[in-house]
Structure formats: C-alpha cells, structure tokens
Short mmCIF file of C-alpha atoms in Angstrom, two decimals:
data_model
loop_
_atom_site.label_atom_id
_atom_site.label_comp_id
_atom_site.label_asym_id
_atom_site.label_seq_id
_atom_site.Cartn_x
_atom_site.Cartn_y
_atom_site.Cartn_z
CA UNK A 1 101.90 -37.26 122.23
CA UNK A 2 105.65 -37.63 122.40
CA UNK A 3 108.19 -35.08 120.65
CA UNK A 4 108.81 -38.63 118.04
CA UNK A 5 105.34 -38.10 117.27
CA UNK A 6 105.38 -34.75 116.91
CA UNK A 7 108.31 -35.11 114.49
CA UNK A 8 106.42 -37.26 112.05
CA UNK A 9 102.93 -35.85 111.67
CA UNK A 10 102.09 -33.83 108.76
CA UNK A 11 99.04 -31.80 107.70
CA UNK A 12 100.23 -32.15 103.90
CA UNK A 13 97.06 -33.87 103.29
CA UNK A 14 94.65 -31.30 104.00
CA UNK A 15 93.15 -29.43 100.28
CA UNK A 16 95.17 -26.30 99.32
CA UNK A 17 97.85 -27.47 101.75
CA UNK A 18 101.16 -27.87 100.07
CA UNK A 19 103.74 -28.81 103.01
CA UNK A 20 101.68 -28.91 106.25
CA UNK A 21 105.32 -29.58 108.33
CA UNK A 22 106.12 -28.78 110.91
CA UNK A 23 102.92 -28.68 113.05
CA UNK A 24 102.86 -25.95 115.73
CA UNK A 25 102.17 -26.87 119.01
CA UNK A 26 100.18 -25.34 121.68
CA UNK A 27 100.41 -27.20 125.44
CA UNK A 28 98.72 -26.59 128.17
CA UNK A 29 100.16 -30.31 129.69
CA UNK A 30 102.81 -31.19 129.30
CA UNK A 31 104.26 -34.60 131.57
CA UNK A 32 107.57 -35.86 131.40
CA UNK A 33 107.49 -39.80 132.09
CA UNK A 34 110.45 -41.87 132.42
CA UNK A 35 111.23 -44.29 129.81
CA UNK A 36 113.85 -46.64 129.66
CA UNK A 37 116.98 -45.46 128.07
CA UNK A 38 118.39 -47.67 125.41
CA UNK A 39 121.15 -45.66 123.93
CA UNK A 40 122.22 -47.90 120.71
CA UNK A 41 118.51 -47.41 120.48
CA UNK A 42 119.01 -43.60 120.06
CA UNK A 43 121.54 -43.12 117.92
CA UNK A 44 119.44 -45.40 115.36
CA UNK A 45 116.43 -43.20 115.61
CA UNK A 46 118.62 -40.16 115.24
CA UNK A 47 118.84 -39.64 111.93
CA UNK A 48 115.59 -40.40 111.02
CA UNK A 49 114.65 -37.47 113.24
CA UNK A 50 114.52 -33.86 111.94
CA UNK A 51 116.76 -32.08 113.87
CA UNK A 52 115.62 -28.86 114.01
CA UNK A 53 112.28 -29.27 114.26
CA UNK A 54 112.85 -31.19 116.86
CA UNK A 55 114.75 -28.53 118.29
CA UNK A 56 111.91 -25.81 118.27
CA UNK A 57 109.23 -28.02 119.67
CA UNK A 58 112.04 -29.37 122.33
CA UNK A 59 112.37 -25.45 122.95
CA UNK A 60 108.70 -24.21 122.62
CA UNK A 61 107.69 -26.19 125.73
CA UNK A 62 110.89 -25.67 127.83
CA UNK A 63 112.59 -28.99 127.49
CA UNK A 64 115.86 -28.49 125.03
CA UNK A 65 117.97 -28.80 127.75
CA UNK A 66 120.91 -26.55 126.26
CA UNK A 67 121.21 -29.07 123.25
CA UNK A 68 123.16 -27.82 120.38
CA UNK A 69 121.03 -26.00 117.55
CA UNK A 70 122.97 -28.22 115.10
CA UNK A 71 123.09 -32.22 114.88
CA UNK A 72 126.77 -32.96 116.37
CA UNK A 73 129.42 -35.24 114.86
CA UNK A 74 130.08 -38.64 116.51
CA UNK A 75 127.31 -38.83 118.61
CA UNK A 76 126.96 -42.27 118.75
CA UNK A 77 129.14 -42.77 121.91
CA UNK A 78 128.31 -39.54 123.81
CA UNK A 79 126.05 -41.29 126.43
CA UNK A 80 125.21 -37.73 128.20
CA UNK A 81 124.11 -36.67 124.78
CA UNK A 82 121.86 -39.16 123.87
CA UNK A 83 120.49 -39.36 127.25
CA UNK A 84 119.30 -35.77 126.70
CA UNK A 85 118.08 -36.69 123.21
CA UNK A 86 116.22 -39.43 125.05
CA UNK A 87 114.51 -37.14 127.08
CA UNK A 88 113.18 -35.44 124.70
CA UNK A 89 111.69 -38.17 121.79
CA UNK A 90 110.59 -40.42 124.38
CA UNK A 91 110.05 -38.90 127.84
CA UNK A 92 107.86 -35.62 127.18
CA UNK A 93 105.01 -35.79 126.53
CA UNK A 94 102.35 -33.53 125.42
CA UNK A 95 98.99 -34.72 127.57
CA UNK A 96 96.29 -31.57 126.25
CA UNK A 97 97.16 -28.74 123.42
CA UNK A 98 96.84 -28.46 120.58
CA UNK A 99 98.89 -29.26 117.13
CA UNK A 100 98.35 -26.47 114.12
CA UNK A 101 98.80 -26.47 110.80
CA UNK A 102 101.59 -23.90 109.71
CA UNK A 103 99.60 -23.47 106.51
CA UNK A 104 95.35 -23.59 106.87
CA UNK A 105 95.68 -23.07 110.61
CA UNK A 106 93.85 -26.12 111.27
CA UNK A 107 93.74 -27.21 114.63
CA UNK A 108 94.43 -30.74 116.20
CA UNK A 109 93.32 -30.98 119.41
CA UNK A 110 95.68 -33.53 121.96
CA UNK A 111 93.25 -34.82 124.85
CA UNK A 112 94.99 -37.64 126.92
CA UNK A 113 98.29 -37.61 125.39
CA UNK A 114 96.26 -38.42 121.90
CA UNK A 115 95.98 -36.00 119.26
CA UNK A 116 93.27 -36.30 116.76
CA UNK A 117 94.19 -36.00 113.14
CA UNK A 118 91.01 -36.89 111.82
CA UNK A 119 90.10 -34.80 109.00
CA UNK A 120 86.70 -33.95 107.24
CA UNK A 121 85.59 -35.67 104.03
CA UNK A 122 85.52 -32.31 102.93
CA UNK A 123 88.79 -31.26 104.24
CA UNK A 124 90.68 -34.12 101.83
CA UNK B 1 112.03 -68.91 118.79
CA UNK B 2 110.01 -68.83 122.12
CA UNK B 3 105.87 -68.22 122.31
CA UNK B 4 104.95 -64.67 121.94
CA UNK B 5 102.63 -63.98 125.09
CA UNK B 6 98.63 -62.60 124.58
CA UNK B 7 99.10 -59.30 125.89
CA UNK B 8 97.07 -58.41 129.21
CA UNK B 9 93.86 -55.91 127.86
CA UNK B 10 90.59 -54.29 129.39
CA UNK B 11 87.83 -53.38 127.30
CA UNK B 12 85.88 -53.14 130.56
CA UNK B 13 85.64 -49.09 129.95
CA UNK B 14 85.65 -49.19 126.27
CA UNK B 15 82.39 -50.58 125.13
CA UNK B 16 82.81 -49.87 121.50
CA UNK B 17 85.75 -51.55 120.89
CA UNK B 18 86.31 -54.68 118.69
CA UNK B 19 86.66 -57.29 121.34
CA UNK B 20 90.00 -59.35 120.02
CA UNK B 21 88.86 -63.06 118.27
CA UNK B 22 89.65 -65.01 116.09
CA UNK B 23 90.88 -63.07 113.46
CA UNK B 24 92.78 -61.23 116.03
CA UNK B 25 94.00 -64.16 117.09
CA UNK B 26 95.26 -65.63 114.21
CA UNK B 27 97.11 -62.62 113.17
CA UNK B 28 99.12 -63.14 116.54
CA UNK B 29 100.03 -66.92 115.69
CA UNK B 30 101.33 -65.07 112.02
CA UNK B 31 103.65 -62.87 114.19
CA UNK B 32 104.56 -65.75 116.32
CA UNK B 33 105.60 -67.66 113.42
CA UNK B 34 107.36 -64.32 112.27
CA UNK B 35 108.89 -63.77 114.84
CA UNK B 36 113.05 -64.55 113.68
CA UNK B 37 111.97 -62.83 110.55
CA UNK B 38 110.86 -60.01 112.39
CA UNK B 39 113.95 -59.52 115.12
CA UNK B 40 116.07 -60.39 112.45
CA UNK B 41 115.02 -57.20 110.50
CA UNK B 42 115.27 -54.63 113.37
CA UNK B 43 112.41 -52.49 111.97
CA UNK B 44 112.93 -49.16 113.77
CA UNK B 45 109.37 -47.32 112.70
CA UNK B 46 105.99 -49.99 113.11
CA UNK B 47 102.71 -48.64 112.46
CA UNK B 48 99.64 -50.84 113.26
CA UNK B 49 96.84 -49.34 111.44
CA UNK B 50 92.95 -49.60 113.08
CA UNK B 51 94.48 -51.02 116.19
CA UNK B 52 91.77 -51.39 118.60
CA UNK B 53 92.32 -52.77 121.58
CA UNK B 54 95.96 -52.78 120.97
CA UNK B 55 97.44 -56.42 121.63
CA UNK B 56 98.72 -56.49 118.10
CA UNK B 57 100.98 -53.82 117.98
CA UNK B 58 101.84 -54.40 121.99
CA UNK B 59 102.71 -57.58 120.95
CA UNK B 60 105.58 -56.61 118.68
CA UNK B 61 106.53 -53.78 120.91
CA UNK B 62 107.19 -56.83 123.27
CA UNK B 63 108.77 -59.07 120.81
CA UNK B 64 111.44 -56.10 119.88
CA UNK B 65 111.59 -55.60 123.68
CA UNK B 66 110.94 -51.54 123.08
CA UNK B 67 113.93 -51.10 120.19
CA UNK B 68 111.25 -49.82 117.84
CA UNK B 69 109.42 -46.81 117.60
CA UNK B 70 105.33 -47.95 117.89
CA UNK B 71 102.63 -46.05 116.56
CA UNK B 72 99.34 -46.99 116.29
CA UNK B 73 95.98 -45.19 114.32
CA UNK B 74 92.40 -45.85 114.69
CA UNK B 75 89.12 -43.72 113.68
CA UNK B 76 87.36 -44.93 116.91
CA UNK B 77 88.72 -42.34 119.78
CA UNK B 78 88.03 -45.77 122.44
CA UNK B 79 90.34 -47.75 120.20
CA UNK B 80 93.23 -44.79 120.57
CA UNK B 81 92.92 -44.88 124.33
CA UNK B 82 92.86 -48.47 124.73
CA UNK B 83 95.62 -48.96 122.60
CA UNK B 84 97.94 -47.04 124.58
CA UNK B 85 96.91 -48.73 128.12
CA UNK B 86 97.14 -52.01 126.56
CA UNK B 87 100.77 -51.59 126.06
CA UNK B 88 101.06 -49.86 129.14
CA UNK B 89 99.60 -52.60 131.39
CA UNK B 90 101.96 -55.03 129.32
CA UNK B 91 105.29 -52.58 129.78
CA UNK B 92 105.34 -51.17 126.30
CA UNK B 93 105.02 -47.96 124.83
CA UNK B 94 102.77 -47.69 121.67
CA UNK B 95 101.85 -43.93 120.45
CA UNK B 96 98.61 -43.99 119.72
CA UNK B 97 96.74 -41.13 117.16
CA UNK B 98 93.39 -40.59 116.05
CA UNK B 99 93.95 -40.55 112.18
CA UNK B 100 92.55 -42.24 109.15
CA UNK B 101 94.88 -45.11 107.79
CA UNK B 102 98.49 -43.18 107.76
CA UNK B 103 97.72 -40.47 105.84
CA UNK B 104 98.78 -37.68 108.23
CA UNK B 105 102.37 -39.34 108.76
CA UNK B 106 105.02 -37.91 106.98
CA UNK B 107 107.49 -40.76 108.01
CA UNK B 108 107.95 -44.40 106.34
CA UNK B 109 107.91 -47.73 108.18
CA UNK B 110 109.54 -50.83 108.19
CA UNK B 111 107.03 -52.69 109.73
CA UNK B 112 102.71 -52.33 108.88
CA UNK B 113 100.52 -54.61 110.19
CA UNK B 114 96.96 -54.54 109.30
CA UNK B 115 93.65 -56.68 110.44
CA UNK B 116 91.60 -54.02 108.21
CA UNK B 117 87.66 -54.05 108.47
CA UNK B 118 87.56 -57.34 105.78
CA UNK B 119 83.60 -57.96 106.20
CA UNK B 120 81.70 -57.71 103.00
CA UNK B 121 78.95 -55.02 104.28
CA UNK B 122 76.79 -52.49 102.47
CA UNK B 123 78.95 -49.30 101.64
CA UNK B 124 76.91 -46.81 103.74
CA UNK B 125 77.71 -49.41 106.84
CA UNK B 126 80.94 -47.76 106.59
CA UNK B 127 80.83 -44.40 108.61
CA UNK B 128 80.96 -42.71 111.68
CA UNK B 129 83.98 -43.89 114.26
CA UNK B 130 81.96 -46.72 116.02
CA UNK B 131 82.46 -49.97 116.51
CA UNK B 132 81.02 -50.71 113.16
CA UNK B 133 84.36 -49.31 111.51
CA UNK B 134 85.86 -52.24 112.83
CA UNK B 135 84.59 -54.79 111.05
CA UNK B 136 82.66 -52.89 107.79
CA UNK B 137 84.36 -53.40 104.64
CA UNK B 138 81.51 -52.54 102.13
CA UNK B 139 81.55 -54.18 98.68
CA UNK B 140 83.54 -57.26 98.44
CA UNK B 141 84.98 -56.18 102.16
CA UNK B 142 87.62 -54.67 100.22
CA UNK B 143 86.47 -50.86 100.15
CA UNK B 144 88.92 -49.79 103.32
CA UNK B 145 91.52 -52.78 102.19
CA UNK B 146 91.77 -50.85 98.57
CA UNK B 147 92.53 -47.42 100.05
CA UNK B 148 95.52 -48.54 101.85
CA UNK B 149 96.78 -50.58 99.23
CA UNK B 150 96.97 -47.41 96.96
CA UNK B 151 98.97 -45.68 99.48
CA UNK B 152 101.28 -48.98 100.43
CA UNK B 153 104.06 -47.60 98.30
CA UNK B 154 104.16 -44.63 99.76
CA UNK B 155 104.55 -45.29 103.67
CA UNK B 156 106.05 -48.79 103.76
CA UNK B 157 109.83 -48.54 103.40
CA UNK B 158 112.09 -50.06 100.49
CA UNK B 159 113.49 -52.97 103.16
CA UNK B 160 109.86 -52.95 104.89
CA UNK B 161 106.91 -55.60 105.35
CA UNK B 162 103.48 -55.49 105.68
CA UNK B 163 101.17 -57.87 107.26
CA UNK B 164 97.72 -57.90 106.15
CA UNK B 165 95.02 -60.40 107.22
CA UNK B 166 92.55 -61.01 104.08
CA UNK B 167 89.38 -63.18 104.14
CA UNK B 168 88.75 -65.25 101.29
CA UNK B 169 85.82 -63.53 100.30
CA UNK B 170 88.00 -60.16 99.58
CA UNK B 171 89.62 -61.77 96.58
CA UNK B 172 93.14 -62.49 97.46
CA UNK B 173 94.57 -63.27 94.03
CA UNK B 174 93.03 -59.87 92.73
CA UNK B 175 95.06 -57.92 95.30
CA UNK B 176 97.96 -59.87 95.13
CA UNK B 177 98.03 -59.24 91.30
CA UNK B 178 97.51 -55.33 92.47
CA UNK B 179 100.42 -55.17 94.78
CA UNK B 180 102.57 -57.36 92.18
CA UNK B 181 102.21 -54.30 89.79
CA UNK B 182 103.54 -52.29 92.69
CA UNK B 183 106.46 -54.25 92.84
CA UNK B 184 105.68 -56.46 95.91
CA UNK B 185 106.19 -59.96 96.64
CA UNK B 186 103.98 -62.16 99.01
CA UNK B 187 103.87 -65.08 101.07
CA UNK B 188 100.89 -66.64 102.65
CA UNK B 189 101.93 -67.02 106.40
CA UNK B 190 98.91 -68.22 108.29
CA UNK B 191 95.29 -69.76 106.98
CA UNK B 192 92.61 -70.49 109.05
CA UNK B 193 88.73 -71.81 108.84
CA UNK B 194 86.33 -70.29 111.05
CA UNK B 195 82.92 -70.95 111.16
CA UNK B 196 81.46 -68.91 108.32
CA UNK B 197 84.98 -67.19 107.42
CA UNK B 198 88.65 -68.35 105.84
CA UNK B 199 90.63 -66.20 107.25
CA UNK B 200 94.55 -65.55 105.80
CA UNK B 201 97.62 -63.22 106.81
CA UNK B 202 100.22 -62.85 104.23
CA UNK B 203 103.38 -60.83 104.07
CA UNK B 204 103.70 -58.33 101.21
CA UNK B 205 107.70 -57.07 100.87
CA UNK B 206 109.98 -56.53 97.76
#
C-alpha cells in the first residue's frame, strides 16, 4: 500500500462512524521501490493530495524527508521538490501493518502490500 | 490510434480467479476503440472495480503509459494479488485493495471501469469471496450492478466516465433510464454475441 493509497481510504462507512479519515497506520514493512519519476505527473496529483495527512503518515514511518509542514507556492517547477514528493506517493510502500480507524478503532490488516478493507455485513 | 496489447497474466497460483474470456475480452476491444477518447481526457484517478486477474485496469495503466493513478478492488483476496503482478509483469503499477465496490475510498475518479458479476444466478449464489463472486449476479444479474449504480454519483467525477459491460439479460434500457435520472448520458461502444450471452459495454458520462 502506497502513501497515494493511504491518502484516499476512508473508514467513513463503517456504522456510528462519522469521518473515519485519516486512517492510522501501524508498519512493521515498510519497502521503498523505485518508480519512475514523471514530474508534470506530480504536480497534477498534488493537489488532489491532502497535504498534511500526507505529511504525518510520510513522518510516522520515517520517510518525510525534511519536507515542509505546509504545501509550498510554485511548486510546479521545483524538480528536487517533487522528486521528494515522488518518493513518498509512489515509492514507499507499506508491505505488512496495519491501517486503523481514528474513530471505532477498527483494524485493517496490510499483508503483501494489500490492505483489506472488507467490512462485515454487520459492520455497514 | 495503435492496438492496445493483451497484457502478459498468470493465474497459474491463483486457482480461484476468473480466468479472462470473452467478456473480458470484449471489454478490451471497448478500450481499444476508446482509446483517443481516453488519452485525450488525461484521467488522473482510475478505479477498476472486481478486477481479477488484472489485464483490464493494466491495460489502461499501459495505454496512459503510468500518468494516472491505478487502483483496483476485488472481494476475492487471489484477485487483489494477481492484480498487482499482472501489472507488474507488464511494467505498470496498479494499487490493488481488498474492498467491496469503492465504498471505503474517499477520493473521486475520472475513469471506472466495470465487468461486474452480470450472470442472472440465485441471490444466495452471491456470497463468500470465491470465485463465484465473479460471475454471480442474482436476480436479473443485476443485484451487484444496482449497488454500484446507486453510488455512481458519488465516486465518478463531474468530467469522468464509466465503462460498464451489461448483458442483455440485465435490462439495459431499465438502467440506462436509472442513470438518465442521475444525470448521465450513454453510448453503446461495443456489442457482441456469444454463445448463450449478448454481451455490451457502454460509456455512461454527463
């Protein structure tokens, strides 16, 4: 599961849940692949990214790489930034953990680099 | 526009997963005939939803030559894994989750393309995350089809498109009639007569 991935999964749909968002995450794998780097590619993807949660999960498993805590200005030509931000949508990955709800304290377990968001009938 | 390429799979490992045919492979001649419409559009977030082995959404990670963010969801854990080597083995990166539908994305997409379990079954055929979830539609095949159209307008983008493939039997001018209330256009891209099944993939955008 890549930090992207990360950044769009919600447990909103769980009963009694009301945001579910973000998910915590618990590693105990974490693999950092390389991927190509496309950086028009980026800067596209950028702002449909949460920034700061991307931040904390970046952070929680030791990959933030001294980003800044806030989104900068004009980032669409700063190849050194969007490298970085590269890095860390596309290249880490989580491979086993765990994602948790915020809320019900559901667990997701990630086996493989695949986390499992199935839910109960009962759970909906 | 050149011919998009099968993409290389193994199922050798993955016993209970829907082997692609000819459903399968009609729904790549749709994105093959697609395909300007497609590039043209530049969708940035594609979700294929009940993948399986993965060659659908691999393919358009290979048409958009990786300038897309690629998820994929299945119920069948087999189907998640496969998924991801499949665009591995063809150079492509496809994020694969174990989730029902969408419903645990918080995200919208530009791009959904669905070959949904269209087989009219008995309901309680539907269950479990075998192989049977594949293919088991329940009552008029449209039980699993009717779920996701309820939740179309809430996970496809304003500028997006959806690809669904629909067998005749799952009566098409009822859900086209559905998704017109919604707001949604269509266009029949691809038809097709199998033995024992006629077999369509139209386009649903506004």
């Amino acid at each position: 599961m890549k930090l992207l991935t990360h950044n769009v999964l919600t447990s909103k749909c769980i009963r009694g849940v009301t945001v579910g968002y973000p998910l915590l995450i618990k590693a105990t794998n974490v693999k950092v692949s390389e991927v190509e780097f496309k950086p028009d590619f980026v800067a596209k993807v950028l702002p449909k990214i949460e920034w700061d949660v991307l931040a904390n999960a970046a952070e929680s498993l030791g990959h933030w790489q001294n980003l800044p805590k806030e989104l900068p200005n004009n980032y669409e030509n700063d190849t050194d930034f969007l490298k970085k931000i590269h890095r860390v949508l596309l290249e880490v990955e989580v491979i086993q953990g765990e994602l948790i709800c915020p809320e019900s304290g559901r667990k997701f377990p990630i086996t493989n680099g695949i986390a499992n968001m199935l839910l109960n009938e009962d759970e909906v | 526009m050149s011919q998009i390429p099968t993409p290389f799979y193994c199922l050798k490992d993955f016993p209970n997963v829907y082997e692609p045919s000819e459903d399968t492979h009609l729904f790549l001649d749709a994105l093959e005939k697609e395909q300007q419409y497609i590039v043209n559009k530049q969708p940035l977030f594609i979700c294929e939803i009940g993948s399986g082995s993965g060659i659908l959404i691999t393919a358009l990670a290979t048409m958009l030559k990786g300038h897309c963010c690629c998820f994929a969801t299945d119920v069948n854990p087999e189907a998640c894994k496969v998924t991801k080597l499949t665009a591995k083995m063809n150079q492509s990166i496809v994020e694969s989750v174990e989730m029902n539908l969408t419903n645990m994305f918080r995200c919208k997409f530009d791009l959904i393309i669905f070959n949904p379990p269209y087989v009219v079954t008995d309901s309680d055929e539907i269950g479990g995350r075998g192989l049977n979830r594949a293919y088991a539609g329940g009552m008029s095949g449209r039980e699993i089809i009717d779920k996701f159209l309820n939740t179309l307008p809430t996970i496809l983008s304003n500028s997006g498109a959806c690809y669904l493939l629909l067998l005749k039997e799952n009566n098409i001018d009822e859900i086209k009639e559905l998704l017109q209330e919604y707001g949604y256009k269509n266009e029949l891209v691809i038809q097709r007569k199998i033995p024992g099944e006629h077999l369509f993939v139209y386009k649903f955008f506004k």
